[in-house]
Amino acid sequence: YSPLTVTDSVLAAGDITLVAGSGTAGDDLAINANVESGGNIVLNAGDDISQTTGTVSTTGGTITATADTENDGSGAFTQTDGAIFASAGGNITVNSYDDAAIADLDASGEGTGNVYVTSSNGAITDAGDTDTDITAADAVLSAVTGIGSGDTASPSYLDTEVNRLDAVNTGTTGYINIYNTGALELADLNSDTYSVNNAGGSVDIEAYSPLTVTDSVLAAGDITLVAGSGTAGDDLAINANVESGGNIV
């Protein structure tokens, strides 16, 4: 009580819970080795959670990581390029106050699970190119200062391999930039009537491919929707409203 640093591997047949918290500054959880569970994994930090290397894995259980459990306005989630969360089909949930930097959240397996990432005061960013950032059946993403990074002239994409996506950016700045491998459906998965909603800027979503808009897309800035892989079936299906404060491509 606290901080808590995992230097060498942690293994359990059942659940694993790791908590760093004392109500003071520096309540950080640092994962520097494998954490392997036959059940569920819970990672809690009063401030930051970082994973520099290794794999946090379950055999079908859930993985939940929460930075800023003390609700004091300080807590980032950061994976270094090459670090992995792998649930073998269980759901993965990441909550942070500050930025959530994602390298690899993999919920694939028998009965592929979903990935939920929320940054309540920051951005959801791409932490590296070694692996796909998010692999899941559904991805539900919520941020305040952008999803992906960069701008429309030089975007940095959050790389996904998901079937359905719901993305919202509630702040007055930031872009939503998504690059998906495989067919993608934009769907309202958080019951706000929108599949994609960016109050602060532009939306650029590319699927390779096809791309289907099932529920409304809204952006204060430009909207770019792309379905293309150079093969048959690169279809873009618009089955809901697409509303932009700028240009639509």
Short mmCIF file of C-alpha atoms in Angstrom, two decimals, residues 23-223:
data_model
loop_
_atom_site.label_atom_id
_atom_site.label_comp_id
_atom_site.label_asym_id
_atom_site.label_seq_id
_atom_site.Cartn_x
_atom_site.Cartn_y
_atom_site.Cartn_z
CA GLY A 23 -4.82 7.73 -0.73
CA THR A 24 -1.57 9.60 -1.42
CA ALA A 25 0.39 10.56 -4.52
CA GLY A 26 2.36 7.82 -6.26
CA ASP A 27 -0.14 4.99 -5.89
CA ASP A 28 1.16 3.40 -9.09
CA LEU A 29 0.91 -0.18 -10.34
CA ALA A 30 3.80 -1.19 -12.60
CA ILE A 31 3.57 -4.49 -14.52
CA ASN A 32 7.03 -5.56 -15.69
CA ALA A 33 6.43 -9.32 -16.09
CA ASN A 34 3.75 -11.86 -16.99
CA VAL A 35 0.55 -12.06 -14.92
CA GLU A 36 -1.29 -15.32 -15.69
CA SER A 37 -4.63 -16.36 -14.24
CA GLY A 38 -7.02 -19.28 -14.64
CA GLY A 39 -9.83 -16.94 -13.53
CA ASN A 40 -10.33 -13.17 -13.60
CA ILE A 41 -7.71 -10.44 -13.26
CA VAL A 42 -8.32 -7.10 -11.51
CA LEU A 43 -5.65 -4.38 -11.63
CA ASN A 44 -6.35 -1.26 -9.56
CA ALA A 45 -4.21 1.80 -8.95
CA GLY A 46 -4.96 5.00 -7.10
CA ASP A 47 -2.89 6.75 -9.75
CA ASP A 48 -1.15 5.23 -12.81
CA ILE A 49 -1.06 1.73 -14.28
CA SER A 50 1.87 0.91 -16.58
CA GLN A 51 2.84 -2.27 -18.42
CA THR A 52 6.32 -2.18 -19.89
CA THR A 53 6.60 -5.81 -20.99
CA GLY A 54 5.04 -9.24 -20.75
CA THR A 55 1.49 -10.53 -21.04
CA VAL A 56 -1.44 -10.14 -18.65
CA SER A 57 -3.51 -13.20 -19.54
CA THR A 58 -6.48 -15.31 -18.53
CA THR A 59 -7.90 -18.53 -19.94
CA GLY A 60 -11.29 -17.02 -20.70
CA GLY A 61 -11.84 -14.87 -17.63
CA THR A 62 -12.17 -11.09 -17.58
CA ILE A 63 -9.40 -8.52 -17.28
CA THR A 64 -10.26 -5.19 -15.62
CA ALA A 65 -7.74 -2.37 -15.17
CA THR A 66 -8.68 0.86 -13.41
CA ALA A 67 -6.34 3.83 -12.98
CA ASP A 68 -7.39 6.57 -10.50
CA THR A 69 -9.48 4.41 -8.19
CA GLU A 70 -9.14 7.21 -5.62
CA ASN A 71 -10.98 9.61 -7.95
CA ASP A 72 -8.48 12.37 -7.25
CA GLY A 73 -8.03 13.41 -10.89
CA SER A 74 -4.76 11.59 -11.57
CA GLY A 75 -4.38 8.25 -13.30
CA ALA A 76 -3.12 7.11 -16.70
CA PHE A 77 -3.08 3.66 -18.28
CA THR A 78 0.03 3.04 -20.38
CA GLN A 79 1.16 -0.02 -22.30
CA THR A 80 4.59 -0.02 -23.91
CA ASP A 81 4.77 -1.32 -27.49
CA GLY A 82 4.86 -5.13 -27.27
CA ALA A 83 2.97 -5.39 -23.96
CA ILE A 84 -0.20 -7.49 -24.15
CA PHE A 85 -3.52 -8.08 -22.40
CA ALA A 86 -4.96 -11.42 -23.62
CA SER A 87 -8.22 -12.84 -22.28
CA ALA A 88 -8.84 -15.87 -24.55
CA GLY A 89 -12.41 -14.76 -25.12
CA GLY A 90 -13.21 -12.89 -21.90
CA ASN A 91 -14.08 -9.20 -21.79
CA ILE A 92 -11.31 -6.63 -21.27
CA THR A 93 -12.11 -3.31 -19.56
CA VAL A 94 -9.69 -0.39 -19.16
CA ASN A 95 -10.67 2.76 -17.25
CA SER A 96 -8.41 5.76 -16.70
CA TYR A 97 -8.71 9.41 -15.78
CA ASP A 98 -5.82 10.57 -17.96
CA ASP A 99 -4.74 9.09 -21.32
CA ALA A 100 -5.11 5.40 -22.09
CA ALA A 101 -2.21 4.34 -24.33
CA ILE A 102 -3.08 1.00 -25.91
CA ALA A 103 -0.55 -1.45 -27.39
CA ASP A 104 -2.50 -4.74 -27.44
CA LEU A 105 -5.86 -5.61 -25.87
CA ASP A 106 -6.73 -9.03 -27.30
CA ALA A 107 -10.11 -10.56 -26.38
CA SER A 108 -10.07 -13.13 -29.16
CA GLY A 109 -10.56 -16.82 -28.49
CA GLU A 110 -13.46 -19.23 -28.27
CA GLY A 111 -16.49 -16.94 -28.11
CA THR A 112 -14.51 -13.74 -28.69
CA GLY A 113 -15.04 -11.17 -25.94
CA ASN A 114 -15.50 -7.41 -26.02
CA VAL A 115 -13.14 -4.55 -25.21
CA TYR A 116 -14.22 -1.44 -23.31
CA VAL A 117 -11.84 1.52 -22.96
CA THR A 118 -12.75 4.76 -21.19
CA SER A 119 -10.55 7.80 -20.57
CA SER A 120 -12.66 10.20 -18.52
CA ASN A 121 -10.39 13.22 -19.01
CA GLY A 122 -7.88 12.27 -21.72
CA ALA A 123 -7.37 10.46 -25.00
CA ILE A 124 -7.20 6.87 -26.17
CA THR A 125 -3.99 6.55 -28.17
CA ASP A 126 -1.96 4.03 -30.17
CA ALA A 127 1.04 2.95 -28.09
CA GLY A 128 2.89 1.13 -30.86
CA ASP A 129 2.79 -0.82 -34.11
CA THR A 130 4.03 -4.27 -33.05
CA ASP A 131 0.50 -5.63 -32.51
CA THR A 132 -3.08 -4.68 -33.33
CA ASP A 133 -4.23 -2.33 -30.58
CA ILE A 134 -7.67 -3.90 -30.04
CA THR A 135 -8.91 -7.34 -31.12
CA ALA A 136 -12.47 -8.16 -30.09
CA ALA A 137 -16.03 -8.87 -31.15
CA ASP A 138 -17.18 -5.40 -30.02
CA ALA A 139 -15.13 -2.34 -29.06
CA VAL A 140 -16.73 0.45 -27.04
CA LEU A 141 -14.45 3.48 -26.74
CA SER A 142 -15.01 6.74 -24.86
CA ALA A 143 -12.58 9.65 -24.49
CA VAL A 144 -12.49 13.43 -23.99
CA THR A 145 -9.50 14.59 -26.08
CA GLY A 146 -9.53 12.10 -28.96
CA ILE A 147 -9.31 8.48 -30.06
CA GLY A 148 -6.21 7.82 -32.10
CA SER A 149 -4.11 10.96 -32.42
CA GLY A 150 -2.72 13.49 -34.85
CA ASP A 151 -4.97 15.45 -37.18
CA THR A 152 -6.68 15.03 -40.54
CA ALA A 153 -3.51 16.01 -42.40
CA SER A 154 -1.31 13.57 -40.49
CA PRO A 155 -3.51 11.14 -38.57
CA SER A 156 -2.34 8.39 -36.25
CA TYR A 157 -4.87 5.57 -36.18
CA LEU A 158 -5.98 3.26 -33.42
CA ASP A 159 -5.56 -0.14 -35.09
CA THR A 160 -8.45 -2.53 -34.51
CA GLU A 161 -9.70 -5.92 -35.61
CA VAL A 162 -13.30 -5.88 -34.38
CA ASN A 163 -16.73 -6.72 -35.74
CA ARG A 164 -18.61 -3.78 -34.22
CA LEU A 165 -17.46 -0.37 -33.01
CA ASP A 166 -18.94 2.38 -30.87
CA ALA A 167 -16.70 5.45 -30.38
CA VAL A 168 -17.43 8.73 -28.64
CA ASN A 169 -15.27 11.77 -27.94
CA THR A 170 -17.09 14.17 -25.62
CA GLY A 171 -14.59 17.03 -25.38
CA THR A 172 -14.19 20.13 -27.53
CA THR A 173 -10.92 18.93 -29.10
CA GLY A 174 -9.58 15.72 -30.58
CA TYR A 175 -10.06 13.40 -33.52
CA ILE A 176 -11.47 9.89 -33.86
CA ASN A 177 -9.12 7.92 -36.15
CA ILE A 178 -9.75 4.17 -36.53
CA TYR A 179 -8.19 1.65 -38.94
CA ASN A 180 -9.93 -1.74 -38.83
CA THR A 181 -8.80 -5.02 -40.36
CA GLY A 182 -11.81 -6.97 -41.62
CA ALA A 183 -15.49 -6.17 -41.92
CA LEU A 184 -16.68 -3.43 -39.55
CA GLU A 185 -20.14 -2.36 -38.42
CA LEU A 186 -20.61 1.04 -36.77
CA ALA A 187 -23.30 0.38 -34.17
CA ASP A 188 -24.79 2.04 -31.07
CA LEU A 189 -23.44 -0.20 -28.32
CA ASN A 190 -23.69 2.30 -25.42
CA SER A 191 -27.33 3.34 -25.96
CA ASP A 192 -26.64 7.00 -26.81
CA THR A 193 -28.29 6.62 -30.30
CA TYR A 194 -24.93 7.13 -32.08
CA SER A 195 -22.37 4.64 -33.31
CA VAL A 196 -19.73 7.38 -33.58
CA ASN A 197 -19.99 10.83 -32.01
CA ASN A 198 -17.20 13.40 -31.93
CA ALA A 199 -18.18 16.69 -30.35
CA GLY A 200 -14.66 18.07 -30.72
CA GLY A 201 -13.45 17.41 -34.24
CA SER A 202 -13.25 15.08 -37.20
CA VAL A 203 -13.92 11.38 -37.72
CA ASP A 204 -11.84 9.12 -39.97
CA ILE A 205 -12.82 5.45 -39.96
CA GLU A 206 -11.34 3.02 -42.45
CA ALA A 207 -12.25 -0.66 -42.75
CA TYR A 208 -10.51 -3.21 -44.92
CA SER A 209 -13.34 -4.22 -45.53
CA PRO A 210 -16.48 -3.78 -45.92
CA LEU A 211 -17.89 -0.98 -43.73
CA THR A 212 -21.53 -0.75 -42.60
CA VAL A 213 -23.08 2.25 -40.83
CA THR A 214 -25.95 0.82 -38.78
CA ASP A 215 -26.46 3.74 -36.36
CA SER A 216 -25.87 7.48 -36.72
CA VAL A 217 -22.45 9.09 -37.12
CA LEU A 218 -22.01 12.69 -35.91
CA ALA A 219 -18.95 14.96 -35.94
CA ALA A 220 -18.26 18.64 -35.38
CA GLY A 221 -15.62 18.43 -38.11
CA ASP A 222 -15.06 16.39 -41.25
CA ILE A 223 -16.17 12.78 -41.64
#
